[in-house]
Amino acid sequence: MNPSLDAEIRPQVSTMNTSTSSKQLGSQRFSKFSSWNSLTHALARLIHIARLFQMKPANRTSCCKGWHHCQAAISVNELSQSKRTIIHAVQEETYSQEYDCLRKEESLPKDSPLKALDPFIDADGLLRVGGRIRKAELLQEEKTLLSFLESTT
């Protein structure tokens, strides 16, 4: 059979290319969610699916393969990571100049609202405030709780 006479064979092939303009998550996407819980849970599900694609097929559980609507409970780790991801995206967007200075180990601009707070970037990439609590010999979670308690009193 001659392929040039077959009506199902198209002589031209089209391809598409997608590119992104930013590597940042962007907090504008967060406004689509009605509550903090729905946002964190949706992002936790995406984290769950992304981890599946990173795993070797032999390590995946039988019910979780590729894109799926998972019936399993959201893990504490996935929920914590989703919260950190959201906070990081908002901080990076709001305090991009401060992030740049801290990464380069430069002093913050004089007009920065964070300058007096002795900010630093923690192991998760989040902006934290320094001061005397920063120098305490405590776990980061304990320092965060103490900072929160001090700010509410």
Coordinates of N, CA and C in Angstrom, one line a residue:
M1 N 0.8 -1.2 0.0 CA 0.0 0.0 0.0 C 0.9 1.2 0.0
N2 N 0.5 2.3 -0.7 CA 1.2 3.5 -0.8 C 0.8 4.5 0.2
P3 N 1.7 4.9 1.2 CA 1.3 5.8 2.3 C 0.8 7.2 1.7
S4 N 1.3 7.6 0.6 CA 0.9 8.9 0.1 C -0.6 9.0 -0.3
L5 N -1.2 7.8 -0.6 CA -2.6 7.7 -1.0 C -3.5 7.5 0.2
D6 N -3.0 7.2 1.4 CA -3.8 6.9 2.6 C -4.2 8.2 3.2
A7 N -5.5 8.4 3.4 CA -6.1 9.6 3.9 C -5.8 9.8 5.4
E8 N -5.5 8.8 6.1 CA -5.3 8.8 7.5 C -3.8 9.3 7.9
I9 N -3.0 9.2 6.9 CA -1.6 9.7 7.1 C -1.5 11.1 6.8
R10 N -1.0 11.9 7.7 CA -0.9 13.4 7.5 C 0.6 13.7 7.1
P11 N 0.8 14.5 6.1 CA 2.1 14.7 5.6 C 2.9 15.7 6.5
Q12 N 2.2 16.4 7.4 CA 2.9 17.4 8.2 C 2.7 17.0 9.7
V13 N 3.8 17.1 10.5 CA 3.8 16.8 11.9 C 4.0 18.1 12.7
S14 N 3.2 18.3 13.7 CA 3.2 19.5 14.5 C 3.7 19.1 15.9
T15 N 4.6 19.9 16.5 CA 5.0 19.7 17.8 C 4.8 21.0 18.6
M16 N 4.7 20.8 19.9 CA 4.4 21.9 20.8 C 5.5 22.0 21.9
N17 N 5.8 23.2 22.3 CA 6.9 23.4 23.3 C 6.3 24.3 24.4
T18 N 6.5 23.9 25.6 CA 6.0 24.8 26.7 C 7.2 25.2 27.6
S19 N 7.1 26.5 27.9 CA 8.2 27.0 28.8 C 7.6 27.9 29.9
T20 N 8.3 28.0 31.0 CA 7.8 28.8 32.1 C 8.6 30.1 32.2
S21 N 8.0 31.1 32.6 CA 8.8 32.4 32.7 C 9.4 32.5 34.1
S22 N 9.0 31.7 35.1 CA 9.5 31.8 36.4 C 9.7 30.4 37.0
K23 N 10.7 30.2 37.8 CA 10.9 29.0 38.5 C 10.2 29.0 39.9
Q24 N 9.7 30.1 40.3 CA 9.0 30.3 41.6 C 7.6 29.8 41.5
L25 N 7.1 29.3 42.6 CA 5.7 28.9 42.7 C 4.7 30.0 42.5
G26 N 4.9 31.1 43.1 CA 4.1 32.3 42.9 C 2.8 32.2 43.8
S27 N 2.7 33.2 44.7 CA 1.6 33.1 45.6 C 0.2 33.5 45.0
Q28 N 0.2 34.0 43.8 CA -1.0 34.4 43.1 C -1.9 33.1 42.9
R29 N -1.3 32.0 42.9 CA -2.0 30.7 42.7 C -2.8 30.4 44.0
F30 N -2.3 30.8 45.1 CA -2.9 30.5 46.4 C -4.3 31.1 46.6
S31 N -4.6 32.2 45.9 CA -5.8 32.9 46.0 C -7.0 32.1 45.5
K32 N -6.7 31.0 44.8 CA -7.8 30.2 44.2 C -8.4 29.3 45.3
F33 N -7.8 29.2 46.5 CA -8.2 28.3 47.5 C -9.0 29.1 48.6
S34 N -10.0 28.5 49.1 CA -10.9 29.2 50.0 C -10.4 29.3 51.5
S35 N -9.5 28.4 51.8 CA -9.0 28.3 53.2 C -7.5 27.8 53.2
W36 N -6.9 28.1 54.3 CA -5.5 27.6 54.6 C -5.5 26.0 54.5
N37 N -6.5 25.4 55.1 CA -6.5 23.9 55.1 C -6.7 23.4 53.7
S38 N -7.5 23.9 52.9 CA -7.7 23.4 51.5 C -6.4 23.6 50.7
L39 N -5.7 24.8 50.9 CA -4.5 25.0 50.2 C -3.4 24.0 50.6
T40 N -3.2 23.9 51.9 CA -2.2 23.0 52.4 C -2.4 21.5 52.0
H41 N -3.7 21.1 52.0 CA -4.0 19.7 51.7 C -3.8 19.5 50.2
A42 N -4.2 20.5 49.3 CA -4.0 20.3 47.9 C -2.5 20.2 47.6
L43 N -1.7 21.1 48.2 CA -0.3 21.1 47.9 C 0.3 19.8 48.4
A44 N -0.2 19.3 49.6 CA 0.4 18.0 50.1 C 0.1 16.9 49.1
R45 N -1.1 16.9 48.5 CA -1.4 15.9 47.5 C -0.5 16.0 46.3
L46 N -0.2 17.2 45.9 CA 0.8 17.3 44.8 C 2.2 16.9 45.1
I47 N 2.6 17.1 46.4 CA 3.9 16.6 46.9 C 3.9 15.1 46.9
H48 N 2.8 14.5 47.3 CA 2.7 13.1 47.3 C 2.9 12.5 45.9
I49 N 2.2 13.1 44.9 CA 2.3 12.6 43.5 C 3.7 12.9 43.0
A50 N 4.2 14.0 43.3 CA 5.6 14.3 42.8 C 6.6 13.3 43.3
R51 N 6.4 12.9 44.6 CA 7.4 11.9 45.2 C 7.2 10.6 44.4
L52 N 6.0 10.2 44.0 CA 5.8 9.0 43.3 C 6.6 8.9 42.0
F53 N 6.6 10.1 41.3 CA 7.4 10.1 40.1 C 8.9 10.1 40.3
Q54 N 9.3 10.5 41.5 CA 10.8 10.4 41.8 C 11.2 9.0 42.2
M55 N 10.3 8.2 42.8 CA 10.6 6.9 43.3 C 10.8 5.9 42.1
K56 N 11.6 4.9 42.4 CA 11.7 3.8 41.5 C 10.4 3.0 41.6
P57 N 10.0 2.4 40.4 CA 8.7 1.7 40.4 C 8.7 0.6 41.5
A58 N 9.8 0.0 41.8 CA 9.7 -1.1 42.8 C 9.4 -0.6 44.2
N59 N 9.7 0.7 44.5 CA 9.4 1.2 45.8 C 8.0 1.8 46.0
R60 N 7.2 1.9 45.0 CA 5.9 2.4 45.0 C 4.9 1.4 45.6
T61 N 3.9 1.9 46.4 CA 2.9 1.1 46.9 C 1.9 0.7 45.8
S62 N 1.2 -0.3 45.9 CA 0.3 -0.8 44.9 C -0.8 0.2 44.5
C63 N -1.3 0.9 45.5 CA -2.5 1.8 45.2 C -2.0 3.2 44.7
C64 N -0.8 3.5 44.8 CA -0.3 4.8 44.4 C 0.6 4.7 43.2
K65 N 0.1 5.0 42.0 CA 0.9 5.0 40.8 C 0.5 6.1 39.9
G66 N 1.5 6.9 39.6 CA 1.3 8.1 38.7 C 0.3 9.0 39.2
W67 N -0.4 9.7 38.2 CA -1.4 10.7 38.5 C -2.6 9.9 39.0
H68 N -3.1 10.2 40.2 CA -4.2 9.5 40.7 C -4.9 10.3 41.8
H69 N -6.1 10.0 42.2 CA -6.8 10.6 43.3 C -6.6 9.7 44.5
C70 N -5.7 10.0 45.3 CA -5.3 9.1 46.4 C -6.3 9.1 47.5
Q71 N -6.6 8.0 48.0 CA -7.6 7.8 49.1 C -6.8 7.7 50.4
A72 N -5.5 7.5 50.4 CA -4.7 7.4 51.6 C -4.7 8.8 52.3
A73 N -4.5 8.7 53.6 CA -4.4 9.9 54.4 C -3.2 10.7 54.1
I74 N -3.2 12.0 54.2 CA -2.1 12.8 54.0 C -1.1 12.6 55.1
S75 N 0.2 12.4 54.8 CA 1.2 12.2 55.8 C 1.5 13.5 56.5
V76 N 2.0 13.4 57.7 CA 2.4 14.5 58.5 C 3.6 15.2 57.7
N77 N 4.5 14.4 57.2 CA 5.6 15.0 56.4 C 5.2 15.8 55.2
E78 N 4.2 15.2 54.5 CA 3.7 15.9 53.3 C 3.0 17.2 53.6
L79 N 2.2 17.2 54.7 CA 1.5 18.4 55.2 C 2.5 19.4 55.7
S80 N 3.5 19.0 56.4 CA 4.5 20.0 56.9 C 5.3 20.6 55.7
Q81 N 5.6 19.7 54.7 CA 6.4 20.3 53.6 C 5.5 21.2 52.8
S82 N 4.2 20.9 52.7 CA 3.3 21.9 51.9 C 3.3 23.2 52.6
K83 N 3.2 23.2 54.0 CA 3.2 24.5 54.7 C 4.5 25.3 54.5
R84 N 5.6 24.6 54.6 CA 6.9 25.2 54.4 C 7.0 25.8 53.0
T85 N 6.5 25.0 52.0 CA 6.5 25.5 50.6 C 5.7 26.7 50.4
I86 N 4.5 26.8 51.0 CA 3.7 28.0 50.9 C 4.3 29.2 51.5
I87 N 4.8 29.0 52.7 CA 5.5 30.1 53.5 C 6.7 30.6 52.7
H88 N 7.5 29.6 52.2 CA 8.7 30.0 51.5 C 8.3 30.8 50.2
A89 N 7.3 30.4 49.5 CA 6.9 31.1 48.3 C 6.5 32.6 48.6
V90 N 5.7 32.7 49.7 CA 5.2 34.1 50.0 C 6.4 34.9 50.5
Q91 N 7.3 34.3 51.4 CA 8.4 35.1 51.9 C 9.4 35.5 50.7
E92 N 9.6 34.6 49.8 CA 10.5 34.8 48.7 C 10.0 36.0 47.8
E93 N 8.7 36.0 47.6 CA 8.0 37.0 46.8 C 8.0 38.4 47.5
T94 N 7.7 38.3 48.8 CA 7.6 39.6 49.6 C 9.0 40.2 50.0
Y95 N 9.9 39.3 50.3 CA 11.2 39.8 50.8 C 12.4 39.3 49.9
S96 N 12.2 39.4 48.6 CA 13.2 38.9 47.6 C 14.5 39.6 47.8
Q97 N 14.5 40.9 48.1 CA 15.8 41.7 48.2 C 16.5 41.2 49.5
E98 N 15.7 40.9 50.6 CA 16.3 40.5 51.8 C 16.9 39.1 51.6
Y99 N 16.2 38.2 50.9 CA 16.7 36.9 50.6 C 18.1 37.0 49.9
D100 N 18.1 37.8 48.9 CA 19.3 38.0 48.1 C 20.5 38.4 49.0
C101 N 20.2 39.4 49.8 CA 21.3 39.9 50.7 C 21.8 38.8 51.7
L102 N 20.8 38.1 52.2 CA 21.2 37.0 53.2 C 22.0 35.9 52.6
R103 N 21.6 35.5 51.3 CA 22.3 34.5 50.6 C 23.7 34.9 50.3
K104 N 23.9 36.1 50.0 CA 25.2 36.7 49.7 C 26.0 37.1 50.9
E105 N 25.4 36.9 52.1 CA 26.0 37.3 53.4 C 26.3 38.8 53.4
E106 N 25.4 39.6 52.8 CA 25.6 41.0 52.8 C 24.6 41.6 53.9
S107 N 24.8 42.9 54.2 CA 23.9 43.5 55.2 C 22.6 43.9 54.4
L108 N 21.5 43.9 55.2 CA 20.2 44.2 54.6 C 20.1 45.7 54.3
P109 N 19.3 46.1 53.3 CA 19.1 47.5 53.0 C 18.6 48.3 54.2
K110 N 19.0 49.5 54.3 CA 18.6 50.3 55.5 C 17.1 50.5 55.6
D111 N 16.3 50.4 54.5 CA 14.9 50.6 54.5 C 14.1 49.3 54.7
S112 N 14.8 48.2 54.9 CA 14.2 46.9 55.1 C 13.4 46.8 56.4
P113 N 12.2 46.4 56.4 CA 11.4 46.2 57.6 C 12.0 45.1 58.5
L114 N 12.8 44.2 58.0 CA 13.4 43.1 58.7 C 14.7 43.4 59.4
K115 N 15.3 44.6 59.0 CA 16.7 44.9 59.4 C 16.9 44.7 61.0
A116 N 16.0 45.3 61.7 CA 16.1 45.3 63.2 C 15.8 43.9 63.8
L117 N 15.3 42.9 63.0 CA 14.9 41.6 63.6 C 16.0 40.6 63.5
D118 N 17.2 40.9 62.9 CA 18.3 40.0 62.8 C 17.9 38.7 62.1
P119 N 17.4 38.9 60.8 CA 16.8 37.7 60.1 C 17.9 36.8 59.6
F120 N 17.6 35.5 59.4 CA 18.5 34.5 58.8 C 17.6 33.5 58.1
I121 N 18.3 32.8 57.2 CA 17.6 31.7 56.4 C 17.9 30.4 57.1
D122 N 16.8 29.7 57.5 CA 17.0 28.4 58.2 C 17.3 27.3 57.2
A123 N 17.5 26.0 57.7 CA 17.8 24.9 56.9 C 16.7 24.6 55.8
D124 N 15.5 25.0 56.1 CA 14.4 24.7 55.1 C 14.3 25.9 54.1
G125 N 15.1 26.9 54.2 CA 15.1 28.0 53.3 C 14.1 29.1 53.7
L126 N 13.6 29.0 54.9 CA 12.6 30.0 55.4 C 13.3 31.1 56.1
L127 N 12.7 32.3 56.0 CA 13.3 33.5 56.8 C 12.8 33.3 58.2
R128 N 13.7 33.5 59.1 CA 13.5 33.4 60.5 C 14.0 34.7 61.2
V129 N 13.5 35.1 62.3 CA 14.1 36.2 63.0 C 15.1 35.7 64.0
G130 N 16.1 36.5 64.2 CA 17.2 36.1 65.1 C 17.0 36.7 66.5
G131 N 18.0 37.3 67.1 CA 17.9 37.8 68.4 C 18.4 36.8 69.4
R132 N 18.0 37.0 70.7 CA 18.6 36.2 71.7 C 18.1 34.7 71.6
I133 N 16.9 34.5 71.1 CA 16.4 33.1 71.0 C 17.2 32.3 70.0
R134 N 17.7 33.0 68.9 CA 18.6 32.4 67.9 C 19.8 31.8 68.5
K135 N 20.3 32.4 69.6 CA 21.6 31.9 70.2 C 21.3 30.8 71.3
A136 N 20.0 30.5 71.6 CA 19.7 29.5 72.6 C 20.0 28.1 72.1
E137 N 20.3 27.3 73.0 CA 20.6 25.9 72.6 C 19.3 25.1 72.7
L138 N 18.4 25.3 71.7 CA 17.2 24.7 71.6 C 17.0 24.2 70.2
L139 N 16.0 23.2 70.0 CA 15.7 22.8 68.6 C 14.9 23.9 67.9
Q140 N 15.0 23.9 66.6 CA 14.4 25.0 65.8 C 12.9 25.1 66.1
E141 N 12.2 24.0 66.3 CA 10.8 24.0 66.6 C 10.5 24.7 67.9
E142 N 11.4 24.5 68.9 CA 11.2 25.1 70.2 C 11.5 26.6 70.1
K143 N 12.5 27.0 69.3 CA 12.7 28.4 69.1 C 11.6 29.1 68.4
T144 N 11.0 28.4 67.4 CA 9.8 29.0 66.7 C 8.6 29.2 67.6
L145 N 8.4 28.2 68.5 CA 7.3 28.3 69.5 C 7.5 29.4 70.4
L146 N 8.8 29.6 70.9 CA 9.1 30.7 71.8 C 8.9 32.0 71.2
S147 N 9.3 32.1 69.9 CA 9.2 33.4 69.2 C 7.7 33.7 69.0
F148 N 6.9 32.7 68.7 CA 5.4 32.9 68.6 C 4.8 33.4 69.9
L149 N 5.2 32.7 71.0 CA 4.7 33.0 72.3 C 5.0 34.5 72.7
E150 N 6.3 34.9 72.4 CA 6.7 36.2 72.7 C 5.9 37.3 71.9
S151 N 5.6 36.9 70.7 CA 4.9 37.9 69.8 C 3.4 38.0 70.2
T152 N 2.9 37.0 70.9 CA 1.5 37.1 71.2 C 1.2 37.7 72.6
T153 N 2.3 37.9 73.4 CA 2.1 38.5 74.7 C 2.3 40.0 74.7

